[in-house]
Short mmCIF file of C-alpha atoms in Angstrom, two decimals:
data_model
loop_
_atom_site.label_atom_id
_atom_site.label_comp_id
_atom_site.label_asym_id
_atom_site.label_seq_id
_atom_site.Cartn_x
_atom_site.Cartn_y
_atom_site.Cartn_z
CA GLU A 1302 -14.19 -14.95 -25.34
CA ALA A 1303 -10.66 -13.95 -24.37
CA GLY A 1304 -10.22 -11.93 -21.21
CA VAL A 1305 -8.00 -8.96 -20.54
CA THR A 1306 -4.40 -9.79 -21.37
CA GLN A 1307 -1.25 -8.10 -20.11
CA SER A 1308 2.38 -8.34 -21.07
CA PRO A 1309 4.96 -8.97 -19.92
CA THR A 1310 4.11 -11.16 -16.93
CA HIS A 1311 7.24 -10.09 -15.11
CA LEU A 1312 9.57 -7.17 -15.67
CA ILE A 1313 12.83 -6.44 -13.89
CA LYS A 1314 14.42 -3.01 -14.21
CA THR A 1315 16.97 -0.93 -12.38
CA ARG A 1316 16.50 2.49 -10.84
CA GLY A 1317 16.32 5.28 -13.38
CA GLN A 1318 15.27 3.07 -16.27
CA GLN A 1319 11.93 3.18 -18.08
CA ALA A 1320 9.30 0.44 -18.04
CA THR A 1321 6.56 -0.18 -20.59
CA LEU A 1322 3.59 -2.35 -19.73
CA ARG A 1323 0.93 -3.42 -22.21
CA CYS A 1324 -2.74 -4.31 -21.96
CA SER A 1325 -5.28 -5.68 -24.41
CA PRO A 1326 -8.92 -5.25 -23.36
CA ILE A 1327 -11.73 -7.68 -23.89
CA SER A 1328 -12.98 -7.50 -27.45
CA GLY A 1329 -15.64 -4.82 -27.73
CA HIS A 1330 -14.50 -2.94 -24.64
CA THR A 1331 -13.47 0.66 -25.17
CA SER A 1332 -12.38 1.67 -21.67
CA VAL A 1333 -9.08 0.65 -20.08
CA TYR A 1334 -8.00 1.26 -16.50
CA TRP A 1335 -4.64 0.90 -14.79
CA TYR A 1336 -4.17 0.15 -11.09
CA GLN A 1337 -1.08 -0.30 -8.94
CA GLN A 1338 -0.93 -2.86 -6.15
CA ALA A 1339 2.16 -2.17 -4.08
CA LEU A 1340 3.00 -4.18 -1.01
CA GLY A 1341 1.35 -2.64 2.03
CA LEU A 1342 -0.51 0.02 0.04
CA GLY A 1343 -3.37 -1.90 -1.50
CA LEU A 1344 -4.84 -1.33 -4.93
CA GLN A 1345 -4.71 2.25 -6.14
CA PHE A 1346 -6.19 3.77 -9.26
CA LEU A 1347 -3.64 5.06 -11.78
CA LEU A 1348 -5.26 5.97 -15.09
CA TRP A 1349 -8.43 5.62 -17.12
CA TYR A 1350 -8.55 5.74 -20.93
CA ASP A 1351 -11.66 5.76 -23.03
CA GLU A 1352 -11.90 6.13 -26.79
CA GLY A 1353 -8.23 7.05 -26.98
CA GLU A 1354 -8.41 9.85 -24.43
CA GLU A 1355 -7.15 10.04 -20.87
CA ARG A 1356 -10.28 10.59 -18.75
CA ASN A 1357 -8.88 10.52 -15.24
CA ARG A 1358 -5.68 9.89 -13.33
CA GLY A 1359 -4.94 9.05 -9.74
CA ASN A 1360 -2.47 10.69 -7.36
CA PHE A 1361 0.67 9.60 -9.15
CA PRO A 1362 3.56 11.73 -10.43
CA PRO A 1363 3.83 12.63 -14.13
CA ARG A 1364 6.48 9.95 -14.67
CA PHE A 1365 3.52 7.58 -14.84
CA SER A 1366 1.91 8.04 -18.23
CA GLY A 1367 0.19 6.02 -20.87
CA ARG A 1368 -1.86 5.97 -23.99
CA GLN A 1369 -4.62 4.08 -25.70
CA PHE A 1370 -4.32 2.97 -29.29
CA PRO A 1371 -7.05 2.95 -31.98
CA ASN A 1372 -7.63 -0.77 -31.33
CA TYR A 1373 -8.28 0.15 -27.66
CA SER A 1374 -5.18 -1.59 -26.35
CA SER A 1375 -3.17 0.46 -23.90
CA GLU A 1376 0.35 1.07 -22.76
CA LEU A 1377 1.55 2.26 -19.36
CA ASN A 1378 4.95 3.91 -19.22
CA VAL A 1379 6.87 4.54 -16.03
CA ASN A 1380 9.91 6.79 -16.42
CA ALA A 1381 12.84 7.30 -14.05
CA LEU A 1382 11.97 4.18 -12.09
CA GLU A 1383 12.24 4.27 -8.32
CA LEU A 1384 12.45 1.36 -5.91
CA GLU A 1385 8.93 2.07 -4.62
CA ASP A 1386 7.51 1.54 -8.11
CA SER A 1387 7.93 -2.18 -7.53
CA ALA A 1388 4.38 -3.52 -7.59
CA LEU A 1389 1.81 -5.56 -9.40
CA TYR A 1390 0.24 -3.44 -12.14
CA LEU A 1391 -3.26 -4.46 -13.05
CA CYS A 1392 -5.17 -3.48 -16.15
CA ALA A 1393 -8.95 -3.64 -16.41
CA SER A 1394 -11.42 -3.00 -19.18
CA SER A 1395 -15.11 -2.22 -19.36
CA ARG A 1396 -17.61 -2.20 -22.19
CA GLU A 1397 -18.02 1.55 -22.21
CA GLY A 1398 -16.98 4.38 -19.98
CA LEU A 1399 -20.11 4.10 -17.92
CA ALA A 1400 -20.13 3.97 -14.14
CA THR A 1401 -22.53 1.03 -14.29
CA ASP A 1402 -20.13 -1.19 -16.23
CA THR A 1403 -18.23 -3.98 -14.56
CA GLN A 1404 -14.46 -3.69 -14.76
CA TYR A 1405 -12.76 -6.95 -15.75
CA PHE A 1406 -9.18 -7.37 -14.66
CA GLY A 1407 -6.17 -8.93 -16.32
CA PRO A 1408 -3.56 -11.12 -14.57
CA GLY A 1409 -1.18 -8.22 -14.03
CA THR A 1410 2.45 -7.39 -14.68
CA ARG A 1411 4.85 -7.78 -11.77
CA LEU A 1412 7.40 -4.95 -11.96
CA THR A 1413 10.52 -5.25 -9.84
CA VAL A 1414 12.88 -2.29 -9.59
CA LEU A 1415 16.37 -3.10 -8.31
CA LYS B 1494 -12.83 11.59 -0.08
CA GLN B 1495 -14.03 8.01 -0.31
CA GLU B 1496 -12.41 5.49 2.02
CA VAL B 1497 -13.19 1.79 2.04
CA THR B 1498 -12.52 -0.45 5.02
CA GLN B 1499 -12.78 -4.22 5.26
CA ILE B 1500 -13.19 -6.27 8.39
CA PRO B 1501 -11.77 -8.70 9.33
CA ALA B 1502 -8.33 -8.45 7.74
CA ALA B 1503 -7.94 -12.22 7.95
CA LEU B 1504 -10.18 -15.15 8.62
CA SER B 1505 -9.49 -18.86 9.06
CA VAL B 1506 -12.41 -21.28 9.20
CA PRO B 1507 -13.11 -24.99 8.81
CA GLU B 1508 -14.75 -26.21 5.66
CA GLY B 1509 -18.54 -25.99 5.60
CA GLU B 1510 -18.97 -22.82 7.62
CA ASN B 1511 -21.09 -19.91 6.45
CA LEU B 1512 -19.10 -16.67 6.36
CA VAL B 1513 -19.75 -12.95 6.39
CA LEU B 1514 -17.18 -10.49 5.13
CA ASN B 1515 -17.75 -6.82 5.86
CA CYS B 1516 -17.03 -3.72 3.83
CA SER B 1517 -17.74 -0.13 4.83
CA PHE B 1518 -17.41 3.10 2.87
CA THR B 1519 -17.43 6.70 4.02
CA ASP B 1520 -19.19 8.41 1.11
CA SER B 1521 -22.66 7.03 0.41
CA ALA B 1522 -22.79 8.69 -3.02
CA ILE B 1523 -21.62 5.60 -4.84
CA TYR B 1524 -22.53 4.37 -8.31
CA ASN B 1525 -21.91 0.75 -7.47
CA LEU B 1526 -20.00 -1.58 -5.20
CA GLN B 1527 -18.06 -4.55 -6.47
CA TRP B 1528 -16.64 -7.63 -4.78
CA PHE B 1529 -13.52 -9.29 -6.18
CA ARG B 1530 -11.48 -12.35 -5.44
CA GLN B 1531 -7.68 -12.35 -5.74
CA ASP B 1532 -5.56 -15.47 -5.58
CA PRO B 1533 -1.91 -15.02 -4.49
CA GLY B 1534 0.12 -13.17 -7.11
CA LYS B 1535 -2.78 -13.11 -9.53
CA GLY B 1536 -5.20 -10.56 -10.96
CA LEU B 1537 -8.74 -9.92 -9.80
CA THR B 1538 -11.84 -11.95 -10.53
CA SER B 1539 -15.11 -10.05 -10.34
CA LEU B 1540 -17.59 -11.85 -8.12
CA LEU B 1541 -20.57 -9.57 -7.75
CA LEU B 1542 -21.49 -6.01 -8.68
CA ILE B 1543 -24.31 -4.20 -6.88
CA GLN B 1544 -25.64 -1.06 -8.50
CA SER B 1545 -26.53 1.82 -6.18
CA SER B 1546 -30.23 1.20 -6.79
CA GLN B 1547 -29.99 -2.45 -5.79
CA ARG B 1548 -29.98 -4.05 -2.35
CA GLU B 1549 -28.32 -7.36 -3.11
CA GLN B 1550 -26.91 -9.68 -5.73
CA THR B 1551 -26.51 -13.44 -5.70
CA SER B 1552 -24.28 -15.84 -7.57
CA GLY B 1553 -24.22 -19.47 -6.52
CA ARG B 1554 -23.06 -19.69 -2.92
CA LEU B 1555 -22.28 -15.97 -2.82
CA ASN B 1556 -24.64 -13.21 -1.77
CA ALA B 1557 -23.70 -9.56 -1.48
CA SER B 1558 -25.85 -6.88 0.09
CA LEU B 1559 -25.61 -3.12 -0.02
CA ASP B 1560 -26.91 -0.56 2.47
CA LYS B 1561 -25.98 2.88 1.18
CA SER B 1562 -27.49 4.75 4.10
CA SER B 1563 -25.22 3.02 6.59
CA GLY B 1564 -22.28 2.82 4.19
CA ARG B 1565 -22.00 -0.95 4.39
CA SER B 1566 -21.83 -4.00 2.20
CA THR B 1567 -21.52 -7.63 3.21
CA LEU B 1568 -20.43 -10.67 1.27
CA TYR B 1569 -22.01 -13.88 2.47
CA ILE B 1570 -20.35 -17.16 1.51
CA ALA B 1571 -22.42 -20.25 2.16
CA ALA B 1572 -20.95 -23.67 2.91
CA SER B 1573 -17.33 -22.58 2.49
CA GLN B 1574 -14.87 -24.82 0.66
CA PRO B 1575 -11.04 -24.94 0.60
CA GLY B 1576 -11.21 -23.61 -2.95
CA ASP B 1577 -12.70 -20.40 -1.55
CA SER B 1578 -9.36 -19.58 0.07
CA ALA B 1579 -8.22 -16.25 -1.37
CA THR B 1580 -8.23 -12.53 -0.63
CA TYR B 1581 -11.60 -10.86 -1.06
CA LEU B 1582 -11.65 -7.19 -2.01
CA CYS B 1583 -14.52 -4.78 -2.12
CA ALA B 1584 -14.39 -1.63 -4.20
CA ALA B 1585 -16.68 1.38 -4.42
CA LEU B 1586 -17.20 3.42 -7.56
CA SER B 1587 -18.10 6.96 -6.64
CA GLY B 1588 -17.74 10.58 -7.57
CA GLY B 1589 -17.68 9.98 -11.28
CA TYR B 1590 -14.53 9.35 -13.35
CA ASN B 1591 -14.86 5.56 -13.03
CA LYS B 1592 -12.28 5.32 -10.26
CA LEU B 1593 -12.66 2.24 -8.11
CA ILE B 1594 -11.63 2.75 -4.48
CA PHE B 1595 -10.53 -0.54 -2.95
CA GLY B 1596 -10.50 -1.81 0.59
CA ALA B 1597 -7.39 -3.57 1.89
CA GLY B 1598 -9.09 -6.95 1.59
CA THR B 1599 -9.97 -9.91 3.79
CA ARG B 1600 -7.60 -12.86 3.53
CA LEU B 1601 -9.68 -16.02 3.84
CA ALA B 1602 -8.34 -19.49 4.57
CA VAL B 1603 -10.75 -22.44 4.54
CA HIS B 1604 -9.17 -25.60 5.87
CA PRO B 1605 -10.48 -29.14 5.31
#
């Protein structure tokens, strides 16, 4: 069974540009989560999508947005990039949107903002 | 507001030692607590998940315990090996909304 996949592996952008990150959950999983791991700040929750709807978001500005498609894959968009957006962005999926479900993580997308 | 703390921040041990990694959380109203492993520059691998109603979980040489009343979890690694070298993260799921709150991690180095 394939795990969570993310693309691209690495992404280099300049300040002010937009970045789009993609995530494909494990087959059969309907919930997708996004986390940011910035240097010195640890892993922080960004967004949770379930059945195509945004269920929760962390303390991030509106320039961080995303969506979930009918096939449950997800996209994270970061507009007006700032230097501090440089981080490893991790996507996770779970079977359903239940608190008891394990979240399985992908390998991440390394975003570098110059 | 849930806060998760991990002690120690780093640990270096010789191969074969038994280890204990500590995780504490401030809000005992958790749904579950999860331990992950992260290799440098990589994503997270789920090691163990303990539901709030459980006291411990075991997988191979790993054993995780949970004490909600004291706000603590420990990850016990038996007979450590160089391949165990990685950063170990604990995360608490609480307050609904499926938001995992992570600790800063313990960076483990096991040398031959």
